[in-house]
Coordinates of C-alpha atoms in Angstrom, one line a residue:
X1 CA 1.7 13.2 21.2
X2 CA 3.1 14.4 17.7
X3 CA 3.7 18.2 17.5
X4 CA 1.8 19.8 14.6
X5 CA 5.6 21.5 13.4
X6 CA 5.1 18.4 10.8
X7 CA 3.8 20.0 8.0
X8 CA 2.8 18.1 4.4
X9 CA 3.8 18.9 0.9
X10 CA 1.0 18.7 -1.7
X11 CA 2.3 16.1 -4.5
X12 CA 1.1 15.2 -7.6
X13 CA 2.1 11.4 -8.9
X14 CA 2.1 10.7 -12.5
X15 CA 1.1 7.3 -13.4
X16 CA 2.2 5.3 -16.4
X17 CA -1.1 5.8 -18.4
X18 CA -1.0 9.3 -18.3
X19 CA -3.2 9.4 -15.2
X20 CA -2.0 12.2 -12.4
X21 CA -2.8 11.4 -8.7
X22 CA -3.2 14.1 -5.6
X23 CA -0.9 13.0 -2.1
X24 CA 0.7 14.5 0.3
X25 CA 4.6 13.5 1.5
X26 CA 5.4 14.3 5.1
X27 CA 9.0 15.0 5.9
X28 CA 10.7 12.6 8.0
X29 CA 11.7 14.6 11.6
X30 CA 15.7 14.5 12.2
X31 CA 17.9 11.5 10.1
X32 CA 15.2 9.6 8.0
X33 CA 15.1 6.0 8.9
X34 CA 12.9 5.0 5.9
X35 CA 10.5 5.6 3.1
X36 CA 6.9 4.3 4.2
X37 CA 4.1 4.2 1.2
X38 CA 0.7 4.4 2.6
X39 CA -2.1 2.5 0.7
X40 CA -6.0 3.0 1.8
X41 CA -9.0 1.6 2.2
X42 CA -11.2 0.9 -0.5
X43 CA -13.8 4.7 -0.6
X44 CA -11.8 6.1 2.5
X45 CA -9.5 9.5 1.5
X46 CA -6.3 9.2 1.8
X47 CA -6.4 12.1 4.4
X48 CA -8.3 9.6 6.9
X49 CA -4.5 8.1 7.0
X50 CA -2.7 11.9 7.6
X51 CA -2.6 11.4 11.3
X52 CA -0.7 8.2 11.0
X53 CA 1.5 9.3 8.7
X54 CA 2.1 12.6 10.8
X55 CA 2.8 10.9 13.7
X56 CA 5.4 8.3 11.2
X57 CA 7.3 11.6 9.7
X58 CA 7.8 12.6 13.6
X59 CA 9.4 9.4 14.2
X60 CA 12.1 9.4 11.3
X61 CA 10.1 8.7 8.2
X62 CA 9.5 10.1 4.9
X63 CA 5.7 9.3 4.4
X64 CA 3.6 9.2 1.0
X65 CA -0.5 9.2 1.4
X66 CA -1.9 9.5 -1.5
X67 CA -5.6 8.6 -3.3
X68 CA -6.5 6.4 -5.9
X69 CA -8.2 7.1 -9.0
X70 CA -11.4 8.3 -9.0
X71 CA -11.1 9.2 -5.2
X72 CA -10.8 12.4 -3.4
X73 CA -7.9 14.7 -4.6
X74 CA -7.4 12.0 -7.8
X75 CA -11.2 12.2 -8.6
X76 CA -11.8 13.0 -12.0
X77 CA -14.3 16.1 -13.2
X78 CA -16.8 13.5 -14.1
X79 CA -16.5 10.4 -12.6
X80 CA -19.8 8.8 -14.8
X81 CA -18.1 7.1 -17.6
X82 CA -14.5 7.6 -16.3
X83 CA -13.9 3.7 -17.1
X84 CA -11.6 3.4 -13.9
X85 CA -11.2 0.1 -13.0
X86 CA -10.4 -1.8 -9.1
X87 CA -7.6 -3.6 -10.3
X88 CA -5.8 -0.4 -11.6
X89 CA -5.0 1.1 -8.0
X90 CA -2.6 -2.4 -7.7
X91 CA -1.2 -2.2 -11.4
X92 CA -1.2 1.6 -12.1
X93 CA -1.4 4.0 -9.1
X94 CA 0.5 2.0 -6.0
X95 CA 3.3 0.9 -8.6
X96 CA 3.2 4.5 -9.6
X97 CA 3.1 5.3 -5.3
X98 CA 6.1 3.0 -5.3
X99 CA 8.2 4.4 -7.9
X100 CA 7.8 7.8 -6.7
X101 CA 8.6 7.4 -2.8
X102 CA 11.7 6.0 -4.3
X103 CA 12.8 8.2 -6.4
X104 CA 11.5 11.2 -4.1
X105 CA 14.0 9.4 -1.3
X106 CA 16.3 7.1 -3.4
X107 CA 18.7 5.0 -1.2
X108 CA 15.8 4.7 2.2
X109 CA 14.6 1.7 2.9
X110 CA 11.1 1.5 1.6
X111 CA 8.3 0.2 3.2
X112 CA 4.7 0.2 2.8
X113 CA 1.4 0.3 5.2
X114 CA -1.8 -0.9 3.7
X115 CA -5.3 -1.4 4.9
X116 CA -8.3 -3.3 3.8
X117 CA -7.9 -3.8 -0.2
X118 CA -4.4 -1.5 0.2
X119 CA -2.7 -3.9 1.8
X120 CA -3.6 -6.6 -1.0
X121 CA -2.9 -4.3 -4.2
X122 CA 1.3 -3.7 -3.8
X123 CA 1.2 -7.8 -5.7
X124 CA -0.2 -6.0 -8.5
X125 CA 2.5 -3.6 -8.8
X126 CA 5.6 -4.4 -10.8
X127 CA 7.4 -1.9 -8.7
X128 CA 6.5 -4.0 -5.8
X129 CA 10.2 -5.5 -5.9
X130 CA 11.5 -2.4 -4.0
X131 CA 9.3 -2.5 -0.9
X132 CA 11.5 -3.6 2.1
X133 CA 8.8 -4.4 4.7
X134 CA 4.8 -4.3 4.2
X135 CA 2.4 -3.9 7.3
X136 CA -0.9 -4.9 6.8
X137 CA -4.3 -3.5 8.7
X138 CA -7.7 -5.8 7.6
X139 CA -6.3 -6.4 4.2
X140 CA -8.2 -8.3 2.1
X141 CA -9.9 -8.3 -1.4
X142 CA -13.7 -8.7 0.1
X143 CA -14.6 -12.1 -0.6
X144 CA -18.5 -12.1 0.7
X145 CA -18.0 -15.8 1.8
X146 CA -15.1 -14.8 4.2
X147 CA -17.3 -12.1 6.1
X148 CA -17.9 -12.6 10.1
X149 CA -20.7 -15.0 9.9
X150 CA -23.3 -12.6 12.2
X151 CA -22.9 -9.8 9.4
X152 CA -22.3 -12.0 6.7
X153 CA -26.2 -11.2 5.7
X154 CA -26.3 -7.8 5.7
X155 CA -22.9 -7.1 4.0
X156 CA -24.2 -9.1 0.9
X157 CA -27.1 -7.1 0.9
X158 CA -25.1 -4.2 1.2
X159 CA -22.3 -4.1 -0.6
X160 CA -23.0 -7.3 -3.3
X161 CA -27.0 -6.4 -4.1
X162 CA -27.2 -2.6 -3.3
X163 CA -24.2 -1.3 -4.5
X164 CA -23.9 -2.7 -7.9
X165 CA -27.9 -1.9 -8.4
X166 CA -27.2 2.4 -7.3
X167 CA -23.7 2.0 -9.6
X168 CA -26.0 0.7 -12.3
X169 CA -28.8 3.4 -11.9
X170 CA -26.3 6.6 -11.4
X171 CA -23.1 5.3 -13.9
X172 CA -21.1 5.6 -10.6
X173 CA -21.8 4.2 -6.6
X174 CA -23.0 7.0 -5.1
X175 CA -21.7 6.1 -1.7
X176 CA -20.9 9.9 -0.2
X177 CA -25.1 10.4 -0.8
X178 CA -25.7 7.3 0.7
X179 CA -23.2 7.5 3.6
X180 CA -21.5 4.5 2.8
X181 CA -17.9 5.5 2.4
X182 CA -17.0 7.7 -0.8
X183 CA -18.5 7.6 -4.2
X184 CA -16.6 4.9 -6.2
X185 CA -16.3 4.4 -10.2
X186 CA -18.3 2.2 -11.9
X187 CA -15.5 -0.3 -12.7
X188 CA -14.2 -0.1 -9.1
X189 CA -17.6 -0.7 -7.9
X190 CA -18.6 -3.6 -10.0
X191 CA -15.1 -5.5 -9.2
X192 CA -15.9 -5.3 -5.8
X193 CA -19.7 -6.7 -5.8
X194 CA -19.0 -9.3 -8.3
X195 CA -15.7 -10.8 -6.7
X196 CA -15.3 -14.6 -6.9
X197 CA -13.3 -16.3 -3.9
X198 CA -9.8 -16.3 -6.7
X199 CA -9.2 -13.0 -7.1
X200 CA -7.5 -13.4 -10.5
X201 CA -10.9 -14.8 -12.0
X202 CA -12.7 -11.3 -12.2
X203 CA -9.3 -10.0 -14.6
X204 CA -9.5 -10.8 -18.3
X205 CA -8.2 -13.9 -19.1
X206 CA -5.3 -12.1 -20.7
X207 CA -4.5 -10.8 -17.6
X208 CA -4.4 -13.4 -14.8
X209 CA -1.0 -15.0 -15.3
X210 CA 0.9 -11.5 -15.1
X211 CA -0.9 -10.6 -12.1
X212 CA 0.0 -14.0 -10.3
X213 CA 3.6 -13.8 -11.5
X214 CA 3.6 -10.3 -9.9
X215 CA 2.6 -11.2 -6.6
X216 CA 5.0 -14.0 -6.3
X217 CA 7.6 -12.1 -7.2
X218 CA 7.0 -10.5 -4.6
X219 CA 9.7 -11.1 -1.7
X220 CA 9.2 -8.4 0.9
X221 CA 8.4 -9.9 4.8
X222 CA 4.5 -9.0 5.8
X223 CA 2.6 -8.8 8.9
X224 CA -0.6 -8.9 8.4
X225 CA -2.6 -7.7 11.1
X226 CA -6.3 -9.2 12.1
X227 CA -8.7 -7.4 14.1
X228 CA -10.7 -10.0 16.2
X229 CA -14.1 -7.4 16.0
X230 CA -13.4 -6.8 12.0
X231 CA -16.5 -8.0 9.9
X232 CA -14.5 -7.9 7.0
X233 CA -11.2 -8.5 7.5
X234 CA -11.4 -12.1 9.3
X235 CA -9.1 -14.7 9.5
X236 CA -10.2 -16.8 6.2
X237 CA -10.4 -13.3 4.2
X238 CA -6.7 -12.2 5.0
X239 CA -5.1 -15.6 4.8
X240 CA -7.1 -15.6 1.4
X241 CA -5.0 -12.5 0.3
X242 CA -1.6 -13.7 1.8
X243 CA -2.1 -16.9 -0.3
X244 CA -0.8 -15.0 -3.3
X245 CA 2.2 -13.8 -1.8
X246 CA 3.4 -17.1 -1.6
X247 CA 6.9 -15.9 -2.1
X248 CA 7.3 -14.1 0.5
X249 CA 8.1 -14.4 4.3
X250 CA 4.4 -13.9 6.1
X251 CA 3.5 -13.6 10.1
X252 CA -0.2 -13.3 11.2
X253 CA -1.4 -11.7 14.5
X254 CA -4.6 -10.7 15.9
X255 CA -5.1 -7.7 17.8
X256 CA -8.5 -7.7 20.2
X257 CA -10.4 -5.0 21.3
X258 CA -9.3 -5.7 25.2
X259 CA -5.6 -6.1 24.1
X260 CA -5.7 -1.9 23.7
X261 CA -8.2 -1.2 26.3
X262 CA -11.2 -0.8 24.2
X263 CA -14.6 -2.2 23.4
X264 CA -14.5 -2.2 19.9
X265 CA -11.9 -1.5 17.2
X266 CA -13.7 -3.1 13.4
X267 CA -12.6 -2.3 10.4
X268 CA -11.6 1.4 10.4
X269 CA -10.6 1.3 14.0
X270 CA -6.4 1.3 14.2
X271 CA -6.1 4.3 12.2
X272 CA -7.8 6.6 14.6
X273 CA -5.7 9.1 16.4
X274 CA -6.8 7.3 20.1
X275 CA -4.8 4.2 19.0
X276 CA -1.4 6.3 19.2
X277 CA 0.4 5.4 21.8
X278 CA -0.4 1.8 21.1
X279 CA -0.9 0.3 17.9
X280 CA 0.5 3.4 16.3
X281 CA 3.5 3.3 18.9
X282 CA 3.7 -0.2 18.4
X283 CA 3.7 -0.2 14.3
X284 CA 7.0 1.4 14.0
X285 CA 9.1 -1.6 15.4
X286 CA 8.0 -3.7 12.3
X287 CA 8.5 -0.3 10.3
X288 CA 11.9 0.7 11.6
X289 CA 13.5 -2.9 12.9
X290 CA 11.9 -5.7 11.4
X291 CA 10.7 -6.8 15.0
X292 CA 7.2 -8.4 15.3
X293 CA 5.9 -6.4 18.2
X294 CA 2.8 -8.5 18.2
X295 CA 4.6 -12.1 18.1
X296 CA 2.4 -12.7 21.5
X297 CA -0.7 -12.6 19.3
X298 CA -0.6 -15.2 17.3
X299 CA -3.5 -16.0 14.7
X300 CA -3.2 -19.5 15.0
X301 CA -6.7 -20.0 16.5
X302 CA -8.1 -17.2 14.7
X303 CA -11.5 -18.1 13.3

């Protein structure tokens, strides 16, 4: 288990419109070994991730969690009107993630963890040229067509109908009332419900060749990580995402519930603190060494 001497610094990141985002750095324990960036879920807090990056600073690395705007320590005072916008966390707040781990730690390799939409967004960042390694848990840019077909209903409903209707009503999703993950900005909220299976189509016109120019630019190896039990991160859905990275070197592996001993892991699963000393354990190979620790698993089959 990770002793609690591990104690965070409160940050604040300064992105290149102006905007200022809340994050914590965790000291790496003993000689650093790297720089590790960690990007969340879409309406989780960054401080859902502090665990991991606890236990990643007691193994050698320098960790940055931070949230996104609009979201917990980088909410604004009135988030009605804010005019934040999904495809800003990518080109705005993880480039700005990016370029403050390394100059925070200049010289350490730098690496980056993301899961669900955080492990699609680094493409968008034009910093994203400095990442060493990305690890990716779910990630995915919510495609309703690629949900597990058994939920595929009800997440439409959900998440498609619902939430754009409540963002309309209240200028904002009011997803912390409703218990459906945090309250979420108009903008992020509306790019999320209307998504069309190419990502670059809900951008401005303007907009969609820089952003595909910045993802395959991208050259970093990732290991994208596919739950079997995960709704919304299936197969289709993260090799969907990992099409644009076509750049760079990419490995695929699923991870089942009975691989760790459990009966159920979903979406949110791998980042709880009972997943330590394995997936956790198991994450810093990839982190540290460059070694696929789940080359067993491969997502060949994956459906």
């Amino acid at each position: 288990m990770v002793s609690a001497a591990t104690v965070e610094q409160a940050v604040l990141i300064a992105c290149a419109d102006g905007v200022r985002l809340g994050g914590h750095v965790w000291p790496a324990r003993g000689v650093p070994r790297g720089a590790v960036v960690v990007n969340a879920a879409t309406g989780v807090l960054a401080r859902y991730y502090h665990r991991y990056a606890r236990f990643l600073a007691a193994h050698g690395f320098e960790v940055l969690t931070y949230d996104y705007r609009g979201i917990g320590a980088s909410r604004p005072a009135r988030l009605r009107g804010c005019g934040y916008r999904w495809h800003q966390w990518g080109t705005l707040d993880c480039d700005a993630a990016l370029r403050f781990m390394r100059q925070h730690r200049p010289g350490l390799p730098l690496h980056l963890v993301g899961h669900s939409i955080g492990g699609f967004l680094p493409g968008f960042a034009a910093s994203a040229g400095a990442i060493g390694r990305i690890l990716t848990v779910g990630a995915q840019y919510a495609y309703w067509r690629d949900y597990r077909a058994a939920e595929r209903a009800g997440l439409f409903l959900k998440w498609h109908l619902a939430m754009p209707l409540m963002t309309a009503l209240c200028g904002y999703f009011p997803g912390r009332r409703l218990g459906w993950l945090e309250d979420l900005p108009a903008g992020v909220a509306h790019e999320w419900s209307f998504r069309r299976a190419r990502m670059e189509l809900s951008l401005p016109p303007q907009q969609r060749q820089p952003v595909l120019a910045r993802f395959a630019a991208v050259k970093a190896p990732v290991l994208a990580v596919i739950v079997a039990d995960d709704p919304l991160g299936t197969a289709p859905a993260i090799r969907r995402g990992l099409g644009y990275y076509r750049n760079a070197p990419r490995q695929e592996v699923v991870i089942a519930p009975a691989d760790l001993g459990v009966a159920g892991i979903g979406h949110f699963g791998l980042f709880h603190a009972r997943f330590e000393g394995s997936f956790w354990v198991d994450s810093l190979a990839w982190l540290a060494e460059g070694t696929n620790p789940w080359a067993g698993h491969r997502a060949d089959s994956a459906a």
